[in-house]
JSON list of C-alpha atoms in Angstrom, two decimals:
[
{"chain": "E", "resi": 53, "resn": "ALA", "atom": "CA", "xyz": [26.29, 6.38, 11.61]},
{"chain": "E", "resi": 54, "resn": "PHE", "atom": "CA", "xyz": [26.18, 2.59, 11.41]},
{"chain": "E", "resi": 55, "resn": "ALA", "atom": "CA", "xyz": [28.11, 2.20, 14.67]},
{"chain": "E", "resi": 56, "resn": "ASP", "atom": "CA", "xyz": [25.66, 4.57, 16.38]},
{"chain": "E", "resi": 57, "resn": "LYS", "atom": "CA", "xyz": [22.75, 2.36, 15.33]},
{"chain": "E", "resi": 58, "resn": "LEU", "atom": "CA", "xyz": [24.53, -0.71, 16.68]},
{"chain": "E", "resi": 59, "resn": "ALA", "atom": "CA", "xyz": [25.26, 1.03, 19.97]},
{"chain": "E", "resi": 60, "resn": "LEU", "atom": "CA", "xyz": [21.71, 2.33, 20.32]},
{"chain": "E", "resi": 61, "resn": "ILE", "atom": "CA", "xyz": [19.85, -0.99, 20.12]},
{"chain": "E", "resi": 62, "resn": "GLY", "atom": "CA", "xyz": [22.59, -3.52, 20.68]},
{"chain": "E", "resi": 63, "resn": "GLU", "atom": "CA", "xyz": [24.43, -5.75, 18.26]},
{"chain": "E", "resi": 64, "resn": "GLU", "atom": "CA", "xyz": [22.24, -8.82, 18.78]},
{"chain": "E", "resi": 65, "resn": "ASN", "atom": "CA", "xyz": [18.99, -6.92, 18.13]},
{"chain": "E", "resi": 66, "resn": "PHE", "atom": "CA", "xyz": [20.47, -5.27, 15.06]},
{"chain": "E", "resi": 67, "resn": "LEU", "atom": "CA", "xyz": [21.65, -8.62, 13.69]},
{"chain": "E", "resi": 68, "resn": "GLN", "atom": "CA", "xyz": [18.16, -10.04, 14.18]},
{"chain": "E", "resi": 69, "resn": "PHE", "atom": "CA", "xyz": [16.69, -7.04, 12.33]},
{"chain": "E", "resi": 70, "resn": "GLU", "atom": "CA", "xyz": [19.29, -7.46, 9.57]},
{"chain": "E", "resi": 71, "resn": "ARG", "atom": "CA", "xyz": [18.33, -11.13, 9.25]},
{"chain": "E", "resi": 72, "resn": "MET", "atom": "CA", "xyz": [14.64, -10.25, 8.90]},
{"chain": "E", "resi": 73, "resn": "VAL", "atom": "CA", "xyz": [15.34, -7.60, 6.26]},
{"chain": "E", "resi": 74, "resn": "LEU", "atom": "CA", "xyz": [17.58, -10.02, 4.36]},
{"chain": "E", "resi": 75, "resn": "LEU", "atom": "CA", "xyz": [14.99, -12.80, 4.38]},
{"chain": "E", "resi": 76, "resn": "GLN", "atom": "CA", "xyz": [12.21, -10.47, 3.28]},
{"chain": "E", "resi": 77, "resn": "SER", "atom": "CA", "xyz": [14.35, -9.10, 0.46]},
{"chain": "E", "resi": 78, "resn": "ILE", "atom": "CA", "xyz": [15.41, -12.56, -0.70]},
{"chain": "E", "resi": 79, "resn": "ASP", "atom": "CA", "xyz": [11.80, -13.73, -0.65]},
{"chain": "E", "resi": 80, "resn": "THR", "atom": "CA", "xyz": [10.56, -10.80, -2.72]},
{"chain": "E", "resi": 81, "resn": "HIS", "atom": "CA", "xyz": [13.37, -10.87, -5.25]},
{"chain": "E", "resi": 82, "resn": "TRP", "atom": "CA", "xyz": [13.32, -14.68, -5.54]},
{"chain": "E", "resi": 83, "resn": "ARG", "atom": "CA", "xyz": [9.67, -14.59, -6.58]},
{"chain": "E", "resi": 84, "resn": "GLU", "atom": "CA", "xyz": [10.47, -11.95, -9.18]},
{"chain": "E", "resi": 85, "resn": "HIS", "atom": "CA", "xyz": [13.40, -14.08, -10.36]},
{"chain": "E", "resi": 86, "resn": "LEU", "atom": "CA", "xyz": [11.18, -17.13, -10.82]},
{"chain": "E", "resi": 87, "resn": "SER", "atom": "CA", "xyz": [8.66, -15.16, -12.85]},
{"chain": "E", "resi": 88, "resn": "SER", "atom": "CA", "xyz": [11.54, -13.79, -14.97]},
{"chain": "E", "resi": 89, "resn": "LEU", "atom": "CA", "xyz": [12.74, -17.33, -15.63]},
{"chain": "E", "resi": 90, "resn": "ASP", "atom": "CA", "xyz": [9.24, -18.38, -16.67]},
{"chain": "E", "resi": 91, "resn": "TYR", "atom": "CA", "xyz": [9.07, -15.44, -19.05]},
{"chain": "E", "resi": 92, "resn": "LEU", "atom": "CA", "xyz": [12.51, -16.29, -20.43]},
{"chain": "E", "resi": 93, "resn": "ARG", "atom": "CA", "xyz": [11.55, -19.94, -20.91]},
{"chain": "E", "resi": 94, "resn": "GLN", "atom": "CA", "xyz": [8.46, -18.96, -22.90]},
{"chain": "E", "resi": 95, "resn": "GLY", "atom": "CA", "xyz": [10.45, -17.00, -25.46]},
{"chain": "E", "resi": 96, "resn": "ILE", "atom": "CA", "xyz": [13.77, -18.87, -25.58]},
{"chain": "E", "resi": 97, "resn": "HIS", "atom": "CA", "xyz": [12.68, -21.19, -28.40]},
{"chain": "E", "resi": 98, "resn": "LEU", "atom": "CA", "xyz": [12.84, -18.23, -30.80]},
{"chain": "E", "resi": 99, "resn": "ARG", "atom": "CA", "xyz": [16.63, -18.18, -30.45]},
{"chain": "E", "resi": 100, "resn": "GLY", "atom": "CA", "xyz": [16.76, -21.28, -32.64]},
{"chain": "E", "resi": 101, "resn": "TYR", "atom": "CA", "xyz": [15.74, -19.14, -35.61]},
{"chain": "E", "resi": 102, "resn": "ALA", "atom": "CA", "xyz": [18.85, -17.02, -35.00]},
{"chain": "E", "resi": 103, "resn": "GLN", "atom": "CA", "xyz": [21.07, -20.12, -35.32]},
{"chain": "E", "resi": 104, "resn": "LYS", "atom": "CA", "xyz": [21.78, -20.20, -31.58]},
{"chain": "E", "resi": 105, "resn": "GLN", "atom": "CA", "xyz": [21.34, -23.10, -29.19]},
{"chain": "E", "resi": 106, "resn": "PRO", "atom": "CA", "xyz": [18.25, -22.31, -27.09]},
{"chain": "E", "resi": 107, "resn": "LYS", "atom": "CA", "xyz": [19.46, -24.42, -24.16]},
{"chain": "E", "resi": 108, "resn": "GLN", "atom": "CA", "xyz": [22.82, -22.64, -24.02]},
{"chain": "E", "resi": 109, "resn": "GLU", "atom": "CA", "xyz": [21.16, -19.23, -24.36]},
{"chain": "E", "resi": 110, "resn": "TYR", "atom": "CA", "xyz": [18.75, -20.09, -21.54]},
{"chain": "E", "resi": 111, "resn": "LYS", "atom": "CA", "xyz": [21.64, -21.10, -19.28]},
{"chain": "E", "resi": 112, "resn": "ARG", "atom": "CA", "xyz": [23.56, -17.93, -20.09]},
{"chain": "E", "resi": 113, "resn": "GLU", "atom": "CA", "xyz": [20.64, -15.56, -19.55]},
{"chain": "E", "resi": 114, "resn": "ALA", "atom": "CA", "xyz": [19.45, -17.39, -16.42]},
{"chain": "E", "resi": 115, "resn": "PHE", "atom": "CA", "xyz": [22.93, -16.97, -14.96]},
{"chain": "E", "resi": 116, "resn": "GLU", "atom": "CA", "xyz": [22.82, -13.24, -15.74]},
{"chain": "E", "resi": 117, "resn": "LEU", "atom": "CA", "xyz": [19.39, -12.99, -14.10]},
{"chain": "E", "resi": 118, "resn": "PHE", "atom": "CA", "xyz": [20.72, -14.76, -11.02]},
{"chain": "E", "resi": 119, "resn": "GLY", "atom": "CA", "xyz": [23.61, -12.30, -10.81]},
{"chain": "E", "resi": 120, "resn": "GLN", "atom": "CA", "xyz": [21.11, -9.45, -11.03]},
{"chain": "E", "resi": 121, "resn": "LEU", "atom": "CA", "xyz": [19.08, -11.12, -8.27]},
{"chain": "E", "resi": 122, "resn": "LEU", "atom": "CA", "xyz": [22.09, -11.20, -5.94]},
{"chain": "E", "resi": 123, "resn": "ASP", "atom": "CA", "xyz": [23.00, -7.59, -6.73]},
{"chain": "E", "resi": 124, "resn": "SER", "atom": "CA", "xyz": [19.46, -6.33, -6.14]},
{"chain": "E", "resi": 125, "resn": "VAL", "atom": "CA", "xyz": [19.23, -8.19, -2.80]},
{"chain": "E", "resi": 126, "resn": "LYS", "atom": "CA", "xyz": [22.56, -6.71, -1.66]},
{"chain": "E", "resi": 127, "resn": "ASN", "atom": "CA", "xyz": [21.54, -3.21, -2.74]},
{"chain": "E", "resi": 128, "resn": "GLU", "atom": "CA", "xyz": [18.12, -3.35, -1.09]},
{"chain": "E", "resi": 129, "resn": "VAL", "atom": "CA", "xyz": [19.41, -4.76, 2.20]},
{"chain": "E", "resi": 130, "resn": "THR", "atom": "CA", "xyz": [22.22, -2.21, 2.37]},
{"chain": "E", "resi": 131, "resn": "LYS", "atom": "CA", "xyz": [19.87, 0.65, 1.52]},
{"chain": "E", "resi": 132, "resn": "THR", "atom": "CA", "xyz": [17.34, -0.46, 4.14]},
{"chain": "E", "resi": 133, "resn": "LEU", "atom": "CA", "xyz": [19.91, -0.93, 6.88]},
{"chain": "E", "resi": 134, "resn": "MET", "atom": "CA", "xyz": [21.55, 2.41, 6.21]},
{"chain": "E", "resi": 135, "resn": "THR", "atom": "CA", "xyz": [18.33, 4.42, 5.96]},
{"chain": "E", "resi": 136, "resn": "VAL", "atom": "CA", "xyz": [16.46, 2.86, 8.87]},
{"chain": "E", "resi": 137, "resn": "LYS", "atom": "CA", "xyz": [15.75, 5.30, 11.68]},
{"chain": "E", "resi": 138, "resn": "ILE", "atom": "CA", "xyz": [15.93, 3.77, 15.13]},
{"chain": "E", "resi": 139, "resn": "GLN", "atom": "CA", "xyz": [13.56, 5.34, 17.64]},
{"chain": "E", "resi": 140, "resn": "SER", "atom": "CA", "xyz": [13.67, 5.23, 21.39]},
{"chain": "E", "resi": 141, "resn": "SER", "atom": "CA", "xyz": [10.78, 3.73, 23.36]},
{"chain": "E", "resi": 142, "resn": "GLU", "atom": "CA", "xyz": [9.54, 7.23, 24.26]},
{"chain": "E", "resi": 143, "resn": "GLU", "atom": "CA", "xyz": [9.33, 8.21, 20.60]},
{"chain": "E", "resi": 144, "resn": "LEU", "atom": "CA", "xyz": [7.51, 4.96, 19.82]},
{"chain": "E", "resi": 145, "resn": "ASN", "atom": "CA", "xyz": [4.93, 5.63, 22.54]},
{"chain": "E", "resi": 146, "resn": "GLN", "atom": "CA", "xyz": [4.37, 9.16, 21.25]},
{"chain": "E", "resi": 147, "resn": "ALA", "atom": "CA", "xyz": [3.97, 7.89, 17.69]},
{"chain": "E", "resi": 148, "resn": "ALA", "atom": "CA", "xyz": [1.52, 5.19, 18.81]},
{"chain": "E", "resi": 149, "resn": "GLU", "atom": "CA", "xyz": [-0.60, 7.76, 20.66]},
{"chain": "E", "resi": 150, "resn": "ALA", "atom": "CA", "xyz": [-0.62, 10.03, 17.61]},
{"chain": "E", "resi": 151, "resn": "ILE", "atom": "CA", "xyz": [-1.74, 7.14, 15.39]},
{"chain": "E", "resi": 152, "resn": "GLU", "atom": "CA", "xyz": [-4.52, 6.20, 17.81]},
{"chain": "E", "resi": 153, "resn": "ASN", "atom": "CA", "xyz": [-5.75, 9.79, 17.97]},
{"chain": "E", "resi": 154, "resn": "ARG", "atom": "CA", "xyz": [-5.68, 10.10, 14.21]},
{"chain": "E", "resi": 155, "resn": "GLY", "atom": "CA", "xyz": [-7.52, 6.79, 13.90]},
{"chain": "E", "resi": 156, "resn": "GLU", "atom": "CA", "xyz": [-10.33, 8.06, 16.11]},
{"chain": "E", "resi": 157, "resn": "ASN", "atom": "CA", "xyz": [-10.66, 11.22, 14.02]},
{"chain": "E", "resi": 158, "resn": "ILE", "atom": "CA", "xyz": [-10.98, 9.37, 10.72]},
{"chain": "E", "resi": 159, "resn": "ALA", "atom": "CA", "xyz": [-12.92, 6.33, 11.89]},
{"chain": "E", "resi": 160, "resn": "ASN", "atom": "CA", "xyz": [-16.18, 7.53, 10.34]},
{"chain": "E", "resi": 161, "resn": "VAL", "atom": "CA", "xyz": [-14.81, 8.92, 7.07]},
{"chain": "E", "resi": 162, "resn": "THR", "atom": "CA", "xyz": [-15.26, 7.06, 3.81]},
{"chain": "E", "resi": 163, "resn": "TYR", "atom": "CA", "xyz": [-13.47, 7.59, 0.52]},
{"chain": "E", "resi": 164, "resn": "THR", "atom": "CA", "xyz": [-15.29, 8.05, -2.74]},
{"chain": "E", "resi": 165, "resn": "ALA", "atom": "CA", "xyz": [-13.82, 7.95, -6.22]},
{"chain": "E", "resi": 166, "resn": "PRO", "atom": "CA", "xyz": [-12.52, 11.17, -7.78]},
{"chain": "E", "resi": 167, "resn": "THR", "atom": "CA", "xyz": [-15.11, 13.33, -9.51]},
{"chain": "E", "resi": 168, "resn": "GLU", "atom": "CA", "xyz": [-14.95, 14.30, -13.17]},
{"chain": "E", "resi": 169, "resn": "THR", "atom": "CA", "xyz": [-12.86, 17.35, -12.26]},
{"chain": "E", "resi": 170, "resn": "GLY", "atom": "CA", "xyz": [-10.32, 15.10, -10.54]},
{"chain": "E", "resi": 171, "resn": "GLU", "atom": "CA", "xyz": [-11.16, 16.27, -7.03]},
{"chain": "E", "resi": 172, "resn": "ILE", "atom": "CA", "xyz": [-11.50, 13.67, -4.33]},
{"chain": "E", "resi": 173, "resn": "GLU", "atom": "CA", "xyz": [-14.62, 13.88, -2.23]},
{"chain": "E", "resi": 174, "resn": "VAL", "atom": "CA", "xyz": [-14.32, 12.67, 1.34]},
{"chain": "E", "resi": 175, "resn": "ARG", "atom": "CA", "xyz": [-17.44, 12.53, 3.42]},
{"chain": "E", "resi": 176, "resn": "MET", "atom": "CA", "xyz": [-18.73, 11.12, 6.63]},
{"chain": "E", "resi": 177, "resn": "ASP", "atom": "CA", "xyz": [-20.08, 7.61, 6.88]},
{"chain": "E", "resi": 178, "resn": "GLU", "atom": "CA", "xyz": [-23.82, 7.57, 6.09]},
{"chain": "E", "resi": 179, "resn": "ASP", "atom": "CA", "xyz": [-24.88, 6.35, 9.53]},
{"chain": "E", "resi": 180, "resn": "THR", "atom": "CA", "xyz": [-22.78, 8.98, 11.29]},
{"chain": "E", "resi": 181, "resn": "GLN", "atom": "CA", "xyz": [-23.99, 11.63, 8.92]},
{"chain": "E", "resi": 182, "resn": "ARG", "atom": "CA", "xyz": [-27.62, 10.74, 9.51]},
{"chain": "E", "resi": 183, "resn": "LEU", "atom": "CA", "xyz": [-27.13, 10.95, 13.26]},
{"chain": "E", "resi": 184, "resn": "SER", "atom": "CA", "xyz": [-25.30, 14.27, 13.11]},
{"chain": "E", "resi": 185, "resn": "THR", "atom": "CA", "xyz": [-27.75, 15.95, 10.75]},
{"chain": "E", "resi": 186, "resn": "ALA", "atom": "CA", "xyz": [-31.17, 14.72, 11.75]},
{"chain": "E", "resi": 187, "resn": "LEU", "atom": "CA", "xyz": [-33.70, 15.98, 9.24]},
{"chain": "E", "resi": 188, "resn": "THR", "atom": "CA", "xyz": [-36.96, 17.39, 10.44]},
{"chain": "E", "resi": 189, "resn": "THR", "atom": "CA", "xyz": [-40.19, 16.21, 8.89]},
{"chain": "E", "resi": 190, "resn": "GLU", "atom": "CA", "xyz": [-40.75, 19.71, 7.48]},
{"chain": "E", "resi": 191, "resn": "GLN", "atom": "CA", "xyz": [-37.49, 19.55, 5.52]},
{"chain": "E", "resi": 192, "resn": "MET", "atom": "CA", "xyz": [-38.34, 16.11, 4.23]},
{"chain": "E", "resi": 193, "resn": "GLN", "atom": "CA", "xyz": [-41.81, 17.19, 3.08]},
{"chain": "E", "resi": 194, "resn": "ARG", "atom": "CA", "xyz": [-40.50, 20.31, 1.30]},
{"chain": "E", "resi": 195, "resn": "THR", "atom": "CA", "xyz": [-37.78, 18.45, -0.62]},
{"chain": "E", "resi": 196, "resn": "GLY", "atom": "CA", "xyz": [-38.63, 17.16, -4.09]},
{"chain": "E", "resi": 197, "resn": "ARG", "atom": "CA", "xyz": [-37.80, 13.56, -4.90]},
{"chain": "E", "resi": 198, "resn": "ASN", "atom": "CA", "xyz": [-35.20, 14.50, -7.55]},
{"chain": "E", "resi": 199, "resn": "ASP", "atom": "CA", "xyz": [-33.64, 17.35, -5.53]},
{"chain": "E", "resi": 200, "resn": "PRO", "atom": "CA", "xyz": [-30.36, 16.82, -3.68]},
{"chain": "E", "resi": 201, "resn": "CYS", "atom": "CA", "xyz": [-30.89, 15.42, -0.20]},
{"chain": "E", "resi": 202, "resn": "PRO", "atom": "CA", "xyz": [-30.67, 18.10, 2.52]},
{"chain": "E", "resi": 203, "resn": "CYS", "atom": "CA", "xyz": [-28.33, 15.88, 4.56]},
{"chain": "E", "resi": 204, "resn": "GLY", "atom": "CA", "xyz": [-25.50, 16.81, 2.20]},
{"chain": "E", "resi": 205, "resn": "SER", "atom": "CA", "xyz": [-24.69, 13.33, 0.93]},
{"chain": "E", "resi": 206, "resn": "GLY", "atom": "CA", "xyz": [-24.83, 14.45, -2.69]},
{"chain": "E", "resi": 207, "resn": "LYS", "atom": "CA", "xyz": [-27.43, 11.82, -3.55]},
{"chain": "E", "resi": 208, "resn": "LYS", "atom": "CA", "xyz": [-30.90, 12.51, -4.80]},
{"chain": "E", "resi": 209, "resn": "PHE", "atom": "CA", "xyz": [-33.45, 12.73, -2.03]},
{"chain": "E", "resi": 210, "resn": "LYS", "atom": "CA", "xyz": [-35.28, 9.66, -3.36]},
{"chain": "E", "resi": 211, "resn": "GLN", "atom": "CA", "xyz": [-32.05, 7.61, -3.12]},
{"chain": "E", "resi": 212, "resn": "CYS", "atom": "CA", "xyz": [-31.11, 8.81, 0.37]},
{"chain": "E", "resi": 213, "resn": "HIS", "atom": "CA", "xyz": [-33.59, 9.88, 3.06]},
{"chain": "E", "resi": 214, "resn": "GLY", "atom": "CA", "xyz": [-36.63, 9.83, 0.81]},
{"chain": "E", "resi": 215, "resn": "LYS", "atom": "CA", "xyz": [-36.50, 6.14, -0.03]},
{"chain": "E", "resi": 216, "resn": "LEU", "atom": "CA", "xyz": [-39.93, 4.61, -0.21]},
{"chain": "E", "resi": 217, "resn": "SER", "atom": "CA", "xyz": [-40.46, 1.73, 2.19]}
]
């Protein structure tokens, strides 16, 4: 499987990809390691109450954390390199077209927070919705100010199309 990936894109390209994955993994895990060391340093003084040398305990635990850092980087890089799926240029073009088409379909959709029942309400952007459902003056005159707006936005009429100027 690994040899097939090398043969598909070439050894030099794969080594460059491997280098990028390695650097990204090291960067992420190094930041986590530094925050772990800060956390360790904040609580290491309590070891003195247990009749242990805080400096020696810090060195020992920091060394263990560094070993864990190296192991996690190795595991993540290996996992990424073995699970990566290499696509041909034709597949990439097809995927790009699909993403563009999907982007056009959802360009005017906005997300609202889940309702009390836990359902997520997705609706059209207000401007697009107003254009697509133009309200006649008769509908606007018949609607009470506290009734739901006939455009379907879910707002009260006075907060949507019935706003006073």
